[in-house]
Short mmCIF file of N, CA, C and O in Angstrom, two decimals:
data_model
loop_
_atom_site.label_atom_id
_atom_site.label_comp_id
_atom_site.label_asym_id
_atom_site.label_seq_id
_atom_site.Cartn_x
_atom_site.Cartn_y
_atom_site.Cartn_z
N MET E 1 -11.95 107.87 173.25
CA MET E 1 -11.13 106.84 172.63
C MET E 1 -10.86 105.75 173.64
O MET E 1 -10.58 106.00 174.79
N THR E 2 -10.87 104.60 173.11
CA THR E 2 -10.58 103.47 173.98
C THR E 2 -9.11 103.16 173.93
O THR E 2 -8.36 103.68 173.09
N GLY E 3 -8.68 102.27 174.76
CA GLY E 3 -7.27 101.91 174.84
C GLY E 3 -6.77 101.21 173.59
O GLY E 3 -5.63 101.37 173.18
N THR E 4 -7.61 100.41 172.95
CA THR E 4 -7.17 99.70 171.75
C THR E 4 -7.03 100.65 170.57
O THR E 4 -6.14 100.49 169.74
N THR E 5 -7.87 101.65 170.48
CA THR E 5 -7.77 102.61 169.38
C THR E 5 -6.51 103.45 169.54
O THR E 5 -5.79 103.69 168.59
N ARG E 6 -6.26 103.84 170.76
CA ARG E 6 -5.05 104.62 171.03
C ARG E 6 -3.80 103.77 170.77
O ARG E 6 -2.80 104.25 170.24
N GLY E 7 -3.87 102.50 171.09
CA GLY E 7 -2.74 101.59 170.85
C GLY E 7 -2.49 101.38 169.36
O GLY E 7 -1.35 101.32 168.91
N ARG E 8 -3.57 101.29 168.59
CA ARG E 8 -3.43 101.13 167.14
C ARG E 8 -2.83 102.39 166.53
O ARG E 8 -1.98 102.32 165.65
N CYS E 9 -3.29 103.51 166.95
CA CYS E 9 -2.78 104.78 166.43
C CYS E 9 -1.31 104.95 166.78
O CYS E 9 -0.51 105.37 165.96
N SER E 10 -0.96 104.59 168.00
CA SER E 10 0.43 104.69 168.43
C SER E 10 1.31 103.70 167.68
O SER E 10 2.43 104.04 167.27
N ALA E 11 0.81 102.50 167.45
CA ALA E 11 1.58 101.50 166.70
C ALA E 11 1.74 101.91 165.25
O ALA E 11 2.82 101.76 164.65
N ALA E 12 0.67 102.46 164.66
CA ALA E 12 0.74 102.91 163.26
C ALA E 12 1.74 104.05 163.12
O ALA E 12 2.52 104.12 162.17
N ARG E 13 1.70 104.97 164.10
CA ARG E 13 2.66 106.08 164.08
C ARG E 13 4.09 105.57 164.22
O ARG E 13 4.99 106.05 163.54
N PHE E 14 4.28 104.59 165.11
CA PHE E 14 5.61 104.00 165.30
C PHE E 14 6.10 103.37 163.99
O PHE E 14 7.24 103.59 163.58
N TYR E 15 5.25 102.60 163.31
CA TYR E 15 5.66 101.97 162.04
C TYR E 15 5.92 103.01 160.95
O TYR E 15 6.84 102.86 160.14
N LEU E 16 5.15 104.07 160.94
CA LEU E 16 5.36 105.14 159.97
C LEU E 16 6.73 105.79 160.20
O LEU E 16 7.51 105.97 159.27
N TYR E 17 7.02 106.12 161.44
CA TYR E 17 8.33 106.71 161.75
C TYR E 17 9.47 105.73 161.47
O TYR E 17 10.53 106.11 161.00
N TRP E 18 9.22 104.46 161.77
CA TRP E 18 10.23 103.45 161.52
C TRP E 18 10.49 103.32 160.02
O TRP E 18 11.64 103.23 159.59
N LEU E 19 9.43 103.33 159.20
CA LEU E 19 9.60 103.27 157.75
C LEU E 19 10.30 104.52 157.21
O LEU E 19 11.13 104.43 156.31
N LEU E 20 9.95 105.68 157.75
CA LEU E 20 10.63 106.91 157.33
C LEU E 20 12.12 106.85 157.68
O LEU E 20 12.98 107.24 156.87
N ALA E 21 12.44 106.38 158.87
CA ALA E 21 13.84 106.27 159.27
C ALA E 21 14.57 105.25 158.40
O ALA E 21 15.71 105.47 157.98
N LEU E 22 13.91 104.13 158.10
CA LEU E 22 14.51 103.12 157.25
C LEU E 22 14.72 103.65 155.83
O LEU E 22 15.78 103.44 155.23
N GLY E 23 13.74 104.38 155.31
CA GLY E 23 13.88 105.00 153.99
C GLY E 23 15.02 106.00 153.95
O GLY E 23 15.78 106.06 152.98
N ALA E 24 15.14 106.80 155.00
CA ALA E 24 16.23 107.77 155.07
C ALA E 24 17.58 107.07 155.13
O ALA E 24 18.56 107.49 154.49
N ALA E 25 17.65 105.98 155.88
CA ALA E 25 18.91 105.23 155.98
C ALA E 25 19.28 104.60 154.63
O ALA E 25 20.44 104.63 154.21
N VAL E 26 18.29 104.05 153.94
CA VAL E 26 18.55 103.46 152.62
C VAL E 26 18.98 104.54 151.63
O VAL E 26 19.92 104.35 150.85
N ALA E 27 18.32 105.70 151.67
CA ALA E 27 18.69 106.80 150.78
C ALA E 27 20.10 107.29 151.08
O ALA E 27 20.90 107.56 150.16
N ALA E 28 20.45 107.39 152.34
CA ALA E 28 21.80 107.81 152.72
C ALA E 28 22.84 106.79 152.26
O ALA E 28 23.91 107.15 151.76
N PHE E 29 22.54 105.52 152.42
CA PHE E 29 23.46 104.47 151.98
C PHE E 29 23.64 104.49 150.46
O PHE E 29 24.77 104.41 149.96
N CYS E 30 22.53 104.64 149.73
CA CYS E 30 22.63 104.72 148.26
C CYS E 30 23.42 105.95 147.82
O CYS E 30 24.22 105.89 146.90
N SER E 31 23.20 107.06 148.52
CA SER E 31 23.96 108.28 148.21
C SER E 31 25.44 108.06 148.48
O SER E 31 26.30 108.49 147.69
N TYR E 32 25.77 107.42 149.57
CA TYR E 32 27.17 107.15 149.89
C TYR E 32 27.80 106.27 148.82
O TYR E 32 28.92 106.54 148.37
N ILE E 33 27.10 105.22 148.41
CA ILE E 33 27.63 104.33 147.38
C ILE E 33 27.85 105.09 146.07
O ILE E 33 28.88 104.94 145.41
N HIS E 34 26.89 105.93 145.71
CA HIS E 34 27.03 106.71 144.47
C HIS E 34 28.22 107.65 144.54
O HIS E 34 29.01 107.74 143.60
N VAL E 35 28.36 108.36 145.65
CA VAL E 35 29.47 109.31 145.80
C VAL E 35 30.80 108.57 145.81
O VAL E 35 31.77 109.00 145.18
N ARG E 36 30.86 107.45 146.49
CA ARG E 36 32.10 106.66 146.54
C ARG E 36 32.49 106.17 145.14
O ARG E 36 33.65 106.23 144.75
N HIS E 37 31.51 105.70 144.39
CA HIS E 37 31.78 105.24 143.03
C HIS E 37 32.27 106.39 142.17
O HIS E 37 33.21 106.24 141.37
N ARG E 38 31.67 107.56 142.32
CA ARG E 38 32.07 108.74 141.54
C ARG E 38 33.49 109.17 141.91
O ARG E 38 34.27 109.55 141.03
N VAL E 39 33.84 109.13 143.18
CA VAL E 39 35.19 109.50 143.62
C VAL E 39 36.22 108.55 143.01
O VAL E 39 37.27 108.98 142.51
N ILE E 40 35.94 107.27 143.02
CA ILE E 40 36.87 106.29 142.44
C ILE E 40 36.99 106.51 140.94
O ILE E 40 38.09 106.49 140.37
N SER E 41 35.87 106.74 140.28
CA SER E 41 35.89 106.99 138.84
C SER E 41 36.71 108.24 138.50
O SER E 41 37.50 108.24 137.56
N LEU E 42 36.51 109.30 139.27
CA LEU E 42 37.28 110.53 139.04
C LEU E 42 38.76 110.31 139.32
O LEU E 42 39.62 110.91 138.66
N GLY E 43 39.08 109.47 140.29
CA GLY E 43 40.49 109.14 140.56
C GLY E 43 41.14 108.47 139.36
O GLY E 43 42.28 108.80 138.99
N TYR E 44 40.43 107.55 138.73
CA TYR E 44 40.97 106.92 137.52
C TYR E 44 41.11 107.93 136.39
O TYR E 44 42.08 107.90 135.64
N ASP E 45 40.13 108.82 136.25
CA ASP E 45 40.20 109.85 135.21
C ASP E 45 41.41 110.76 135.43
O ASP E 45 42.12 111.11 134.48
N ILE E 46 41.64 111.13 136.69
CA ILE E 46 42.80 111.98 137.00
C ILE E 46 44.09 111.26 136.66
O ILE E 46 45.03 111.86 136.10
N GLY E 47 44.18 109.98 136.97
CA GLY E 47 45.37 109.21 136.63
C GLY E 47 45.62 109.17 135.13
O GLY E 47 46.76 109.32 134.67
N ARG E 48 44.55 108.97 134.36
CA ARG E 48 44.69 108.96 132.90
C ARG E 48 45.15 110.31 132.39
O ARG E 48 46.02 110.41 131.52
N GLU E 49 44.57 111.38 132.92
CA GLU E 49 44.95 112.73 132.48
C GLU E 49 46.39 113.06 132.87
O GLU E 49 47.10 113.71 132.12
N ARG E 50 46.82 112.60 134.03
CA ARG E 50 48.21 112.85 134.44
C ARG E 50 49.19 112.13 133.53
O ARG E 50 50.23 112.67 133.14
N SER E 51 48.87 110.89 133.16
CA SER E 51 49.77 110.17 132.27
C SER E 51 49.76 110.80 130.88
O SER E 51 50.81 110.89 130.22
N ALA E 52 48.60 111.27 130.42
CA ALA E 52 48.54 111.96 129.12
C ALA E 52 49.34 113.26 129.18
O ALA E 52 50.04 113.60 128.23
N ARG E 53 49.25 113.96 130.31
CA ARG E 53 50.01 115.20 130.45
C ARG E 53 51.52 114.92 130.42
O ARG E 53 52.28 115.64 129.77
N ALA E 54 51.95 113.88 131.12
CA ALA E 54 53.37 113.54 131.13
C ALA E 54 53.84 113.18 129.72
O ALA E 54 54.92 113.58 129.29
N ARG E 55 53.00 112.42 128.99
CA ARG E 55 53.35 112.04 127.62
C ARG E 55 53.45 113.28 126.73
O ARG E 55 54.39 113.44 125.96
N LEU E 56 52.49 114.20 126.87
CA LEU E 56 52.51 115.41 126.05
C LEU E 56 53.67 116.33 126.42
O LEU E 56 54.24 116.99 125.55
N GLU E 57 54.02 116.40 127.69
CA GLU E 57 55.18 117.21 128.08
C GLU E 57 56.46 116.64 127.49
O GLU E 57 57.34 117.38 127.05
N GLY E 58 56.57 115.31 127.47
CA GLY E 58 57.73 114.69 126.84
C GLY E 58 57.76 114.96 125.36
O GLY E 58 58.83 115.25 124.78
N GLU E 59 56.61 114.89 124.71
CA GLU E 59 56.55 115.18 123.28
C GLU E 59 56.90 116.64 123.01
O GLU E 59 57.60 116.95 122.05
N ARG E 60 56.42 117.53 123.88
CA ARG E 60 56.74 118.95 123.72
C ARG E 60 58.24 119.19 123.86
O ARG E 60 58.84 119.96 123.11
N ARG E 61 58.84 118.53 124.84
CA ARG E 61 60.29 118.67 125.04
C ARG E 61 61.05 118.17 123.81
O ARG E 61 61.98 118.82 123.34
N ASP E 62 60.61 117.04 123.26
CA ASP E 62 61.27 116.51 122.07
C ASP E 62 61.10 117.44 120.88
O ASP E 62 62.04 117.65 120.10
N LEU E 63 59.91 118.02 120.73
CA LEU E 63 59.68 118.94 119.61
C LEU E 63 60.49 120.22 119.76
O LEU E 63 60.97 120.77 118.77
N ARG E 64 60.66 120.68 121.00
CA ARG E 64 61.51 121.87 121.19
C ARG E 64 62.96 121.57 120.85
O ARG E 64 63.65 122.42 120.28
N MET E 65 63.41 120.38 121.19
CA MET E 65 64.79 119.99 120.83
C MET E 65 64.92 119.92 119.31
O MET E 65 65.92 120.37 118.75
N GLU E 66 63.92 119.36 118.67
CA GLU E 66 63.95 119.26 117.20
C GLU E 66 63.91 120.64 116.57
O GLU E 66 64.63 120.92 115.60
N LEU E 67 63.09 121.54 117.11
CA LEU E 67 63.02 122.90 116.60
C LEU E 67 64.35 123.61 116.78
O LEU E 67 64.81 124.31 115.87
N ALA E 68 64.97 123.43 117.91
CA ALA E 68 66.28 124.06 118.15
C ALA E 68 67.31 123.54 117.17
O ALA E 68 68.18 124.28 116.71
N SER E 69 67.22 122.27 116.80
CA SER E 69 68.19 121.73 115.84
C SER E 69 67.94 122.28 114.45
O SER E 69 68.86 122.40 113.66
N TYR E 70 66.68 122.64 114.14
CA TYR E 70 66.40 123.18 112.81
C TYR E 70 66.69 124.66 112.71
O TYR E 70 66.72 125.21 111.61
N GLU E 71 66.90 125.32 113.82
CA GLU E 71 67.20 126.75 113.77
C GLU E 71 68.65 127.02 113.36
O GLU E 71 68.96 128.11 112.91
N SER E 72 69.50 126.07 113.48
CA SER E 72 70.89 126.23 113.05
C SER E 72 70.93 126.13 111.52
O SER E 72 70.43 125.17 110.94
N PRO E 73 71.54 127.09 110.83
CA PRO E 73 71.57 127.06 109.36
C PRO E 73 72.27 125.82 108.81
O PRO E 73 71.84 125.26 107.80
N ALA E 74 73.31 125.37 109.47
CA ALA E 74 74.02 124.18 108.98
C ALA E 74 73.13 122.95 109.08
O ALA E 74 73.08 122.13 108.15
N ASP E 75 72.42 122.82 110.19
CA ASP E 75 71.52 121.68 110.34
C ASP E 75 70.36 121.77 109.36
O ASP E 75 69.90 120.76 108.82
N LEU E 76 69.87 122.97 109.14
CA LEU E 76 68.77 123.15 108.20
C LEU E 76 69.21 122.79 106.78
O LEU E 76 68.46 122.14 106.04
N ALA E 77 70.41 123.16 106.42
CA ALA E 77 70.94 122.80 105.10
C ALA E 77 71.10 121.29 104.98
O ALA E 77 70.82 120.70 103.93
N GLU E 78 71.52 120.65 106.06
CA GLU E 78 71.68 119.19 106.04
C GLU E 78 70.33 118.49 105.86
O GLU E 78 70.21 117.55 105.08
N VAL E 79 69.31 118.97 106.57
CA VAL E 79 67.98 118.39 106.43
C VAL E 79 67.47 118.60 105.01
O VAL E 79 66.91 117.69 104.38
N ALA E 80 67.65 119.81 104.48
CA ALA E 80 67.19 120.10 103.12
C ALA E 80 67.91 119.22 102.10
O ALA E 80 67.29 118.73 101.15
N ARG E 81 69.17 119.01 102.29
CA ARG E 81 69.95 118.24 101.32
C ARG E 81 69.64 116.75 101.40
O ARG E 81 69.38 116.11 100.38
N PHE E 82 69.66 116.17 102.59
CA PHE E 82 69.57 114.71 102.70
C PHE E 82 68.14 114.20 102.84
O PHE E 82 67.80 113.16 102.30
N GLN E 83 67.30 114.90 103.57
CA GLN E 83 65.94 114.40 103.77
C GLN E 83 64.99 114.85 102.66
O GLN E 83 64.10 114.10 102.26
N LEU E 84 65.17 116.07 102.17
CA LEU E 84 64.26 116.60 101.15
C LEU E 84 64.83 116.52 99.74
O LEU E 84 64.13 116.79 98.78
N GLY E 85 66.10 116.20 99.62
CA GLY E 85 66.71 116.08 98.30
C GLY E 85 66.95 117.41 97.61
O GLY E 85 67.01 117.47 96.39
N LEU E 86 67.07 118.48 98.37
CA LEU E 86 67.31 119.80 97.80
C LEU E 86 68.80 120.08 97.76
O LEU E 86 69.57 119.50 98.51
N ASP E 87 69.20 120.98 96.87
CA ASP E 87 70.60 121.34 96.76
C ASP E 87 70.68 122.81 96.37
O ASP E 87 69.68 123.43 96.00
N VAL E 88 71.87 123.37 96.40
CA VAL E 88 72.07 124.76 96.01
C VAL E 88 71.82 124.84 94.50
O VAL E 88 72.32 124.02 93.73
N PRO E 89 71.04 125.83 94.04
CA PRO E 89 70.74 125.91 92.61
C PRO E 89 71.98 126.23 91.78
O PRO E 89 72.85 126.99 92.21
N GLY E 90 72.03 125.65 90.61
CA GLY E 90 73.15 125.92 89.69
C GLY E 90 72.91 127.22 88.94
O GLY E 90 71.88 127.88 89.08
N GLU E 91 73.89 127.60 88.10
CA GLU E 91 73.80 128.86 87.37
C GLU E 91 72.63 128.88 86.40
O GLU E 91 72.00 129.90 86.18
N THR E 92 72.30 127.73 85.82
CA THR E 92 71.22 127.69 84.84
C THR E 92 69.85 127.65 85.50
O THR E 92 68.84 127.86 84.84
N GLN E 93 69.80 127.41 86.77
CA GLN E 93 68.52 127.32 87.48
C GLN E 93 68.06 128.65 88.08
O GLN E 93 66.95 128.76 88.54
N VAL E 94 68.92 129.65 88.08
CA VAL E 94 68.59 130.94 88.65
C VAL E 94 68.16 131.88 87.54
O VAL E 94 68.86 132.05 86.55
N VAL E 95 67.00 132.48 87.68
CA VAL E 95 66.48 133.43 86.71
C VAL E 95 66.27 134.75 87.42
O VAL E 95 65.59 134.82 88.45
N GLU E 96 66.89 135.80 86.88
CA GLU E 96 66.73 137.11 87.48
C GLU E 96 65.56 137.83 86.82
O GLU E 96 65.42 137.81 85.60
N VAL E 97 64.74 138.45 87.62
CA VAL E 97 63.58 139.18 87.13
C VAL E 97 63.78 140.64 87.48
O VAL E 97 64.13 140.98 88.60
N GLU E 98 63.53 141.49 86.48
CA GLU E 98 63.71 142.93 86.73
C GLU E 98 62.51 143.48 87.46
O GLU E 98 61.39 143.01 87.29
N ARG E 99 62.80 144.47 88.24
CA ARG E 99 61.76 145.15 88.99
C ARG E 99 60.95 146.05 88.09
O ARG E 99 61.50 146.71 87.23
N PRO E 100 59.66 146.11 88.32
CA PRO E 100 58.87 147.06 87.53
C PRO E 100 59.18 148.48 87.98
O PRO E 100 59.37 148.74 89.17
N SER E 101 59.22 149.38 87.05
CA SER E 101 59.53 150.77 87.40
C SER E 101 58.23 151.53 87.59
O SER E 101 57.17 151.14 87.11
N GLY E 102 58.28 152.61 88.30
CA GLY E 102 57.11 153.43 88.48
C GLY E 102 56.51 153.25 89.87
O GLY E 102 56.99 152.48 90.68
N GLY E 103 55.44 154.00 90.09
CA GLY E 103 54.83 154.01 91.41
C GLY E 103 53.76 152.94 91.59
O GLY E 103 53.37 152.65 92.69
N ALA E 104 53.23 152.41 90.52
CA ALA E 104 52.16 151.41 90.66
C ALA E 104 52.80 150.07 90.93
O ALA E 104 53.08 149.31 90.02
N GLY E 105 53.03 149.81 92.17
CA GLY E 105 53.69 148.56 92.51
C GLY E 105 52.73 147.59 93.18
O GLY E 105 52.47 147.69 94.35
N GLY E 106 52.19 146.70 92.43
CA GLY E 106 51.31 145.69 93.00
C GLY E 106 52.09 144.44 93.36
O GLY E 106 51.60 143.54 94.00
N GLY E 107 53.36 144.42 92.97
CA GLY E 107 54.16 143.23 93.19
C GLY E 107 54.82 143.24 94.55
O GLY E 107 54.74 144.19 95.32
N VAL E 108 55.50 142.18 94.82
CA VAL E 108 56.20 142.04 96.10
C VAL E 108 57.58 142.64 95.96
O VAL E 108 58.27 142.43 94.97
N ARG E 109 57.99 143.40 96.94
CA ARG E 109 59.31 144.02 96.92
C ARG E 109 60.17 143.42 98.01
O ARG E 109 59.70 143.17 99.10
N ARG E 110 61.41 143.23 97.70
CA ARG E 110 62.35 142.73 98.69
C ARG E 110 62.88 143.87 99.52
O ARG E 110 63.09 144.97 99.03
N ALA E 111 63.11 143.61 100.77
CA ALA E 111 63.72 144.63 101.64
C ALA E 111 65.20 144.68 101.34
O ALA E 111 65.86 143.66 101.20
N GLU E 112 65.69 145.87 101.19
CA GLU E 112 67.12 146.00 100.88
C GLU E 112 67.86 146.61 102.02
O GLU E 112 67.42 147.30 102.82
#
């Protein structure tokens, strides 16, 4: 081999390594940009989920308060009377039904 052939081979090898290093640097930079963008996007998603969680916890607290108010018989009667328009049935609105006698009971029985 002559000196010029060896110089060309060495220069070609240098450019090949330089291109490989440049490609690796560009790939690393693109990977960094992608990961950084994903981290920021996930941060916004977490913020949205936290605000939704806070809103739902507030709604749950309000619903528990409302449920507790409906568990009181007096409050339940008030809701039935004023919001639903219900009232205590009069004498003519109550119909008594006799129980069927015998063992073949397909009907509903009240606990006594």
